[in-house]
Each structure stands twice: as C-alpha cells, then as structure tokens.
Short mmCIF file of N, CA and C in Angstrom, two decimals:
data_model
loop_
_atom_site.label_atom_id
_atom_site.label_comp_id
_atom_site.label_asym_id
_atom_site.label_seq_id
_atom_site.Cartn_x
_atom_site.Cartn_y
_atom_site.Cartn_z
N UNK A 1 9.64 -10.28 -3.50
CA UNK A 1 11.28 -8.93 -3.72
C UNK A 1 11.97 -10.54 -4.54
N UNK A 2 12.66 -10.01 -4.83
CA UNK A 2 13.97 -11.16 -5.57
C UNK A 2 14.58 -11.76 -4.73
N UNK A 3 14.95 -12.71 -4.59
CA UNK A 3 16.04 -14.01 -3.30
C UNK A 3 17.08 -13.40 -3.62
N UNK A 4 17.67 -12.61 -4.77
CA UNK A 4 18.42 -12.25 -4.84
C UNK A 4 19.41 -10.59 -4.09
N UNK A 5 18.26 -10.13 -4.40
CA UNK A 5 18.51 -8.90 -3.87
C UNK A 5 17.69 -8.59 -2.32
N UNK A 6 18.84 -9.09 -0.94
CA UNK A 6 17.85 -8.75 0.62
C UNK A 6 18.26 -7.47 0.35
N UNK A 7 18.04 -5.85 2.28
CA UNK A 7 17.88 -5.07 2.82
C UNK A 7 18.97 -6.07 3.38
N UNK A 8 20.16 -5.64 4.47
CA UNK A 8 20.19 -6.04 5.57
C UNK A 8 20.38 -5.22 6.25
N UNK A 9 20.48 -3.55 5.86
CA UNK A 9 19.38 -2.90 6.89
C UNK A 9 18.92 -2.22 6.93
N UNK A 10 17.68 -1.87 6.59
CA UNK A 10 16.59 -1.44 6.59
C UNK A 10 16.16 0.22 6.89
N UNK A 11 17.18 0.64 8.14
CA UNK A 11 17.46 1.69 8.71
C UNK A 11 18.50 2.45 7.03
N UNK A 12 19.67 2.24 6.69
CA UNK A 12 20.38 2.88 5.78
C UNK A 12 20.21 2.71 4.85
N UNK A 13 19.84 4.10 4.35
CA UNK A 13 19.65 4.18 3.04
C UNK A 13 19.99 3.53 1.68
N UNK A 14 18.83 2.92 0.81
CA UNK A 14 19.18 1.94 0.32
C UNK A 14 18.34 2.16 -1.54
N UNK A 15 19.81 2.88 -2.60
CA UNK A 15 19.17 2.37 -3.12
C UNK A 15 18.16 2.11 -4.23
N UNK A 16 16.96 2.39 -4.74
CA UNK A 16 16.08 1.30 -5.51
C UNK A 16 15.54 1.65 -7.00
N UNK A 17 15.20 0.73 -7.93
CA UNK A 17 15.60 0.90 -9.03
C UNK A 17 13.99 -0.10 -9.18
N UNK A 18 12.30 0.40 -9.70
CA UNK A 18 11.95 -0.58 -9.70
C UNK A 18 11.16 -0.12 -11.06
N UNK A 19 10.96 -0.95 -12.07
CA UNK A 19 10.79 -0.55 -13.87
C UNK A 19 9.18 -1.42 -13.58
N UNK A 20 8.98 -1.10 -15.31
CA UNK A 20 7.10 -1.50 -15.16
C UNK A 20 7.91 -2.27 -16.38
N UNK A 21 6.70 -3.51 -16.22
CA UNK A 21 6.94 -5.20 -17.44
C UNK A 21 7.57 -4.00 -18.85
N UNK A 22 8.72 -5.16 -19.26
CA UNK A 22 9.41 -4.61 -19.98
C UNK A 22 9.33 -3.53 -20.99
N UNK A 23 9.70 -2.97 -19.73
CA UNK A 23 10.21 -1.01 -19.25
C UNK A 23 8.94 -0.39 -20.25
N UNK A 24 7.75 0.03 -20.93
CA UNK A 24 6.38 0.42 -21.58
C UNK A 24 6.63 1.35 -20.76
N UNK A 25 6.77 2.39 -21.73
CA UNK A 25 6.50 3.95 -20.82
C UNK A 25 5.24 4.21 -20.33
N UNK A 26 5.46 4.41 -19.40
CA UNK A 26 3.78 4.30 -18.53
C UNK A 26 3.60 5.70 -17.78
N UNK A 27 4.48 5.81 -17.37
CA UNK A 27 4.59 6.60 -17.22
C UNK A 27 4.32 8.47 -17.43
N UNK A 28 4.08 8.70 -18.38
CA UNK A 28 4.58 9.73 -18.99
C UNK A 28 3.05 10.95 -18.90
N UNK A 29 2.39 10.02 -18.23
CA UNK A 29 0.81 11.11 -17.98
C UNK A 29 0.34 11.60 -16.52
N UNK A 30 0.11 13.22 -16.72
CA UNK A 30 0.31 12.82 -14.72
C UNK A 30 -0.31 12.09 -14.28
N UNK A 31 -1.37 11.11 -14.65
CA UNK A 31 -2.66 10.33 -13.84
C UNK A 31 -1.68 9.35 -13.02
N UNK A 32 -0.93 9.30 -13.84
CA UNK A 32 -0.08 7.74 -13.61
C UNK A 32 1.01 8.50 -12.36
N UNK A 33 1.51 9.48 -12.54
CA UNK A 33 2.79 9.72 -11.82
C UNK A 33 2.43 10.06 -10.67
N UNK A 34 0.99 10.47 -10.27
CA UNK A 34 0.05 10.96 -9.30
C UNK A 34 -0.03 9.40 -7.98
N UNK A 35 -0.62 8.54 -8.78
CA UNK A 35 -0.59 6.95 -9.01
C UNK A 35 0.75 6.62 -7.69
N UNK A 36 1.43 7.61 -8.60
CA UNK A 36 2.85 7.09 -7.41
C UNK A 36 3.30 7.80 -6.08
N UNK A 37 3.25 9.41 -6.11
CA UNK A 37 2.71 9.92 -5.54
C UNK A 37 1.98 9.34 -4.34
N UNK A 38 0.33 9.54 -4.11
CA UNK A 38 0.15 8.71 -3.60
C UNK A 38 0.22 7.37 -2.79
N UNK A 39 1.06 6.69 -3.48
CA UNK A 39 1.28 5.37 -3.26
C UNK A 39 2.27 5.58 -2.25
N UNK A 40 3.40 5.83 -2.38
CA UNK A 40 4.64 7.25 -1.59
C UNK A 40 4.37 8.18 -0.29
N UNK A 41 3.40 8.41 -0.71
CA UNK A 41 3.05 9.46 0.90
C UNK A 41 2.39 8.09 1.70
N UNK A 42 1.36 7.24 1.18
CA UNK A 42 0.86 6.88 2.02
C UNK A 42 1.86 5.45 3.18
N UNK A 43 2.83 5.42 2.02
CA UNK A 43 4.38 4.44 2.81
C UNK A 43 5.51 5.20 3.94
N UNK A 44 4.81 6.78 3.33
CA UNK A 44 5.73 7.43 4.36
C UNK A 44 4.63 7.90 5.78
N UNK A 45 3.74 7.84 5.67
CA UNK A 45 2.58 7.78 6.32
C UNK A 45 2.53 7.09 7.86
N UNK A 46 2.46 6.03 6.72
CA UNK A 46 1.71 4.65 7.25
C UNK A 46 2.71 3.98 7.53
N UNK A 47 3.91 3.42 7.08
CA UNK A 47 5.05 2.37 7.01
C UNK A 47 6.38 3.02 8.00
N UNK A 48 6.60 3.28 8.01
CA UNK A 48 7.30 4.57 8.38
C UNK A 48 8.69 4.66 7.46
N UNK A 49 8.05 4.17 6.18
CA UNK A 49 9.27 4.68 4.78
C UNK A 49 9.91 6.17 4.74
N UNK A 50 10.62 6.32 4.51
CA UNK A 50 12.04 7.87 4.57
C UNK A 50 12.28 7.61 3.30
N UNK A 51 11.74 8.97 1.98
CA UNK A 51 12.44 8.48 0.87
C UNK A 51 13.34 9.87 0.62
N UNK A 52 14.88 9.83 0.59
CA UNK A 52 15.54 10.68 0.47
C UNK A 52 16.00 11.00 -1.34
N UNK A 53 15.61 10.39 -2.58
CA UNK A 53 15.58 11.54 -3.13
C UNK A 53 14.94 10.40 -3.63
N UNK A 54 13.82 10.60 -5.11
CA UNK A 54 13.59 9.63 -5.86
C UNK A 54 13.42 10.64 -7.41
N UNK A 55 13.30 9.50 -8.81
CA UNK A 55 12.48 10.19 -9.20
C UNK A 55 11.90 9.43 -10.73
N UNK A 56 11.33 10.05 -11.11
CA UNK A 56 10.53 9.34 -12.29
C UNK A 56 10.59 9.28 -13.88
N UNK A 57 11.17 8.15 -13.81
CA UNK A 57 11.76 8.33 -15.75
C UNK A 57 9.95 7.45 -16.52
N UNK A 58 9.97 7.11 -17.64
CA UNK A 58 8.84 7.50 -18.08
C UNK A 58 8.72 5.80 -18.40
N UNK A 59 9.28 4.88 -18.00
CA UNK A 59 8.73 3.45 -17.73
C UNK A 59 9.42 2.79 -16.54
N UNK A 60 10.04 3.56 -15.34
CA UNK A 60 11.26 3.18 -14.46
C UNK A 60 10.76 4.19 -13.58
N UNK A 61 11.78 3.88 -11.69
CA UNK A 61 11.69 4.68 -10.90
C UNK A 61 12.91 4.33 -9.93
N UNK A 62 13.27 5.95 -9.73
CA UNK A 62 14.73 5.35 -8.74
C UNK A 62 14.59 5.96 -7.53
N UNK A 63 15.07 5.30 -6.51
CA UNK A 63 14.17 5.70 -5.26
C UNK A 63 15.58 5.65 -4.05
N UNK A 64 15.99 6.59 -3.36
CA UNK A 64 16.78 6.21 -2.32
C UNK A 64 16.28 5.90 -0.48
N UNK A 65 15.45 4.92 0.13
CA UNK A 65 14.64 4.65 1.25
C UNK A 65 15.65 4.15 1.89
N UNK A 66 14.47 4.64 3.38
CA UNK A 66 14.69 3.92 4.42
C UNK A 66 13.17 3.41 4.45
N UNK A 67 13.85 1.94 6.09
CA UNK A 67 12.34 1.98 6.49
C UNK A 67 12.61 2.18 7.93
N UNK A 68 11.93 2.73 9.08
CA UNK A 68 12.09 2.85 10.23
C UNK A 68 11.74 1.80 11.00
N UNK A 69 10.67 1.47 10.43
CA UNK A 69 9.04 0.68 11.59
C UNK A 69 8.79 -0.79 10.46
N UNK A 70 10.29 -1.69 10.14
CA UNK A 70 9.42 -2.42 9.63
C UNK A 70 10.52 -2.50 8.36
N UNK A 71 10.61 -4.13 8.21
CA UNK A 71 11.30 -4.46 6.71
C UNK A 71 11.28 -3.48 5.41
N UNK A 72 12.72 -3.25 5.15
CA UNK A 72 12.35 -2.25 3.69
C UNK A 72 11.56 -3.06 2.57
N UNK A 73 12.38 -4.47 2.55
CA UNK A 73 11.06 -5.02 1.69
C UNK A 73 10.40 -5.04 1.08
N UNK A 74 9.15 -5.33 2.89
CA UNK A 74 7.70 -5.26 3.15
C UNK A 74 7.65 -4.26 2.60
N UNK A 75 8.23 -3.19 3.14
CA UNK A 75 7.42 -2.11 2.54
C UNK A 75 6.83 -1.92 0.62
N UNK A 76 8.00 -2.18 0.11
CA UNK A 76 8.20 -2.07 -1.30
C UNK A 76 7.25 -2.81 -1.47
N UNK A 77 7.22 -3.91 -1.24
CA UNK A 77 6.97 -5.38 -2.10
C UNK A 77 5.02 -4.21 -2.15
N UNK A 78 4.84 -4.25 -1.03
CA UNK A 78 3.23 -3.78 -0.27
C UNK A 78 3.40 -2.33 -1.45
N UNK A 79 4.04 -2.03 -1.27
CA UNK A 79 3.84 -0.79 -2.55
C UNK A 79 3.68 -0.93 -3.59
N UNK A 80 4.86 -1.57 -3.87
CA UNK A 80 4.37 -2.19 -5.60
C UNK A 80 3.49 -2.32 -6.49
N UNK A 81 2.39 -3.80 -4.92
CA UNK A 81 1.06 -4.41 -5.15
C UNK A 81 0.35 -3.51 -5.37
N UNK A 82 0.57 -1.97 -4.52
CA UNK A 82 -1.03 -1.29 -4.45
C UNK A 82 -0.83 -0.73 -5.28
N UNK A 83 0.31 -0.02 -6.49
CA UNK A 83 1.10 0.66 -7.29
C UNK A 83 0.14 0.43 -8.24
N UNK A 84 0.54 -1.48 -8.70
CA UNK A 84 -0.10 -1.59 -9.62
C UNK A 84 -1.18 -1.69 -9.54
N UNK A 85 -2.27 -2.68 -9.28
CA UNK A 85 -3.19 -2.48 -9.07
C UNK A 85 -3.80 -0.98 -9.55
N UNK A 86 -3.62 0.32 -8.25
CA UNK A 86 -3.74 1.00 -8.55
C UNK A 86 -3.91 1.47 -10.44
N UNK A 87 -2.94 1.58 -10.58
CA UNK A 87 -2.82 1.74 -12.09
C UNK A 87 -3.67 1.32 -13.27
N UNK A 88 -3.90 -0.17 -12.70
CA UNK A 88 -4.82 -1.00 -13.66
C UNK A 88 -5.31 -0.64 -13.89
N UNK A 89 -6.10 0.00 -11.78
CA UNK A 89 -7.59 0.13 -12.48
C UNK A 89 -8.07 1.91 -13.60
N UNK A 90 -6.53 2.28 -13.56
CA UNK A 90 -6.64 3.61 -14.07
C UNK A 90 -6.84 3.67 -14.84
N UNK A 91 -5.90 2.19 -15.42
CA UNK A 91 -6.31 2.04 -17.16
C UNK A 91 -7.49 2.02 -17.91
N UNK A 92 -7.34 0.81 -17.01
CA UNK A 92 -9.21 0.26 -17.16
C UNK A 92 -10.50 0.96 -17.14
N UNK A 93 -10.39 2.54 -16.51
CA UNK A 93 -11.58 3.59 -16.38
C UNK A 93 -11.47 4.32 -16.89
N UNK A 94 -10.54 5.03 -16.82
CA UNK A 94 -10.11 6.54 -17.60
C UNK A 94 -9.89 6.21 -18.85
N UNK A 95 -9.88 7.66 -20.03
CA UNK A 95 -9.64 7.88 -21.31
C UNK A 95 -8.26 7.11 -20.95
N UNK A 96 -7.57 6.79 -22.35
CA UNK A 96 -6.18 6.05 -22.26
C UNK A 96 -5.29 6.04 -23.90
N UNK A 97 -5.66 6.87 -24.66
CA UNK A 97 -4.98 6.18 -26.21
C UNK A 97 -4.22 5.05 -26.16
N UNK A 98 -3.28 4.26 -25.65
CA UNK A 98 -3.00 3.33 -25.39
C UNK A 98 -3.99 2.58 -24.60
N UNK A 99 -5.19 3.06 -24.71
CA UNK A 99 -5.95 1.08 -23.88
C UNK A 99 -5.09 -0.31 -23.16
N UNK A 100 -5.88 0.17 -24.74
CA UNK A 100 -6.43 -1.64 -25.60
C UNK A 100 -4.89 -2.69 -25.30
N UNK A 101 -3.64 -1.11 -25.81
CA UNK A 101 -2.24 -2.05 -26.12
C UNK A 101 -1.17 -2.12 -24.33
N UNK A 102 -1.46 -1.57 -23.82
CA UNK A 102 -1.37 -1.76 -21.91
C UNK A 102 -1.73 -2.20 -21.96
N UNK A 103 -3.52 -2.64 -22.15
CA UNK A 103 -4.02 -3.46 -21.36
C UNK A 103 -3.24 -4.76 -21.64
N UNK A 104 -3.58 -5.31 -22.37
CA UNK A 104 -2.08 -6.57 -24.05
C UNK A 104 -0.97 -6.71 -22.88
N UNK A 105 -0.66 -5.65 -22.94
CA UNK A 105 1.43 -5.59 -22.40
C UNK A 105 1.79 -6.21 -21.34
N UNK A 106 0.92 -5.49 -20.56
CA UNK A 106 1.14 -5.24 -19.48
C UNK A 106 0.42 -6.39 -18.41
N UNK A 107 -0.82 -6.34 -18.95
CA UNK A 107 -1.72 -7.20 -18.02
C UNK A 107 -1.88 -8.70 -17.97
N UNK A 108 -2.07 -8.62 -19.23
CA UNK A 108 -2.75 -9.70 -20.32
C UNK A 108 -1.48 -10.80 -19.97
N UNK A 109 -0.11 -10.88 -20.07
CA UNK A 109 1.08 -11.27 -19.84
C UNK A 109 0.91 -11.87 -18.68
N UNK A 110 0.54 -11.13 -17.27
CA UNK A 110 0.72 -11.32 -16.30
C UNK A 110 -0.22 -12.47 -15.76
N UNK A 111 -1.21 -12.86 -16.37
CA UNK A 111 -2.69 -13.26 -16.27
C UNK A 111 -2.03 -15.40 -15.63
N UNK A 112 -0.67 -15.75 -15.87
CA UNK A 112 -1.16 -16.97 -14.70
C UNK A 112 0.21 -16.89 -13.76
N UNK A 113 -0.05 -15.14 -13.62
CA UNK A 113 0.93 -15.53 -12.38
C UNK A 113 -0.33 -15.36 -10.97
N UNK A 114 0.07 -15.17 -9.52
CA UNK A 114 -0.40 -15.49 -8.45
C UNK A 114 -1.92 -13.63 -8.37
N UNK A 115 -1.33 -12.83 -9.13
CA UNK A 115 -1.39 -12.06 -9.10
C UNK A 115 -0.81 -10.21 -10.11
N UNK A 116 -1.23 -9.66 -10.00
CA UNK A 116 -1.56 -8.71 -11.51
C UNK A 116 -1.01 -7.75 -11.22
N UNK A 117 0.68 -7.65 -12.07
CA UNK A 117 2.05 -6.75 -11.42
C UNK A 117 1.74 -5.53 -13.19
N UNK A 118 1.66 -4.78 -12.99
CA UNK A 118 2.81 -3.54 -13.42
C UNK A 118 4.27 -3.74 -13.71
N UNK A 119 4.02 -3.09 -12.02
CA UNK A 119 5.70 -3.15 -12.28
C UNK A 119 6.61 -4.85 -11.45
N UNK A 120 8.28 -4.84 -12.24
CA UNK A 120 8.39 -5.61 -11.64
C UNK A 120 8.80 -5.72 -10.84
N UNK A 121 10.01 -6.65 -10.50
CA UNK A 121 10.28 -6.40 -9.23
C UNK A 121 11.91 -5.08 -9.56
N UNK A 122 12.38 -4.61 -8.66
CA UNK A 122 12.93 -3.91 -7.95
C UNK A 122 14.47 -4.27 -7.22
N UNK A 123 15.76 -3.17 -8.00
CA UNK A 123 17.24 -3.94 -7.43
C UNK A 123 17.34 -2.81 -6.99
N UNK A 124 17.84 -3.74 -5.40
CA UNK A 124 17.85 -2.90 -4.29
C UNK A 124 19.07 -2.63 -3.95
N UNK A 125 20.14 -2.31 -4.13
CA UNK A 125 21.64 -1.92 -4.09
C UNK A 125 21.96 -1.20 -2.39
N UNK A 126 22.91 -1.76 -1.76
CA UNK A 126 23.14 -0.70 -0.67
C UNK A 126 24.08 0.19 -0.71
N UNK A 127 24.02 1.56 -0.99
CA UNK A 127 24.67 2.28 -1.18
C UNK A 127 24.60 2.78 0.31
N UNK A 128 26.49 2.53 0.91
CA UNK A 128 26.29 3.90 2.12
C UNK A 128 26.71 5.40 2.05
N UNK A 129 26.37 5.71 3.07
CA UNK A 129 26.29 7.00 2.59
C UNK A 129 26.95 7.92 3.99
N UNK A 130 28.44 8.83 3.54
CA UNK A 130 28.41 9.23 5.10
C UNK A 130 28.39 10.39 5.71
#
C-alpha cells in the first residue's frame, strides 16, 4: 500500500479504487469478474472484510469497505496479491484472444518488481457516513 494513503480507522467505511496496470480493460470477461468475486468472498469470510458497496468497471473496481478483524490495508494488500496471481494464471491457462498482448503489457512490465502484480495500488479515501 502506498505510504500516501493510510486508513486511520479500519472499522469506518472507506472508499477504495483499485486499478489494473495501465488501465487495461481486463474485466470484460466473466471469468475475470468471477475471480474478483471469489477473492472478495474469501476476504469477507476469512479476513473480516465487510463490503458495503462495490462496482466492477472494465479497468478498475470501486469498493466501500470496512475491516473488523485486522487492518484494512493488510486485507486489501492480500486481496490484490492473491487476485493478481489468479488473474495471471487464468490468462496463461485459458483461451484468451488477447493473451500475448495482456501478458506483455501486464506481466512483463512488472518483471523487475518483487512480485508480479496486475493490480495497481489503490487509493483509499476516508468518507464519513452518518
């Protein structure tokens, strides 16, 4: 998570935007949205994430979330790390007309980093709800 964006209170609803590297339109196929669903459901069941609202766009997702069993930053970090790995595996293993282009533009650009990531660091913005 960026040092610039920190959650002060994980139990307060927080608006988050998580983008795909270079704003690539990745979430145009149901199989990729299903991976997002599975990842979010895991975080809900196992990490205490509460999702108040969400929307999947073609190149990013918006969430309003809280975390009651840990730091929200850590839950989101784990969500992005796991989801990125699953998305890369899906692109590599299943039919995808844009496979070479996606791998070139998403994975190879990131090969110098510690881990492969498709999802950029998201912005967390505190929004008080009354």
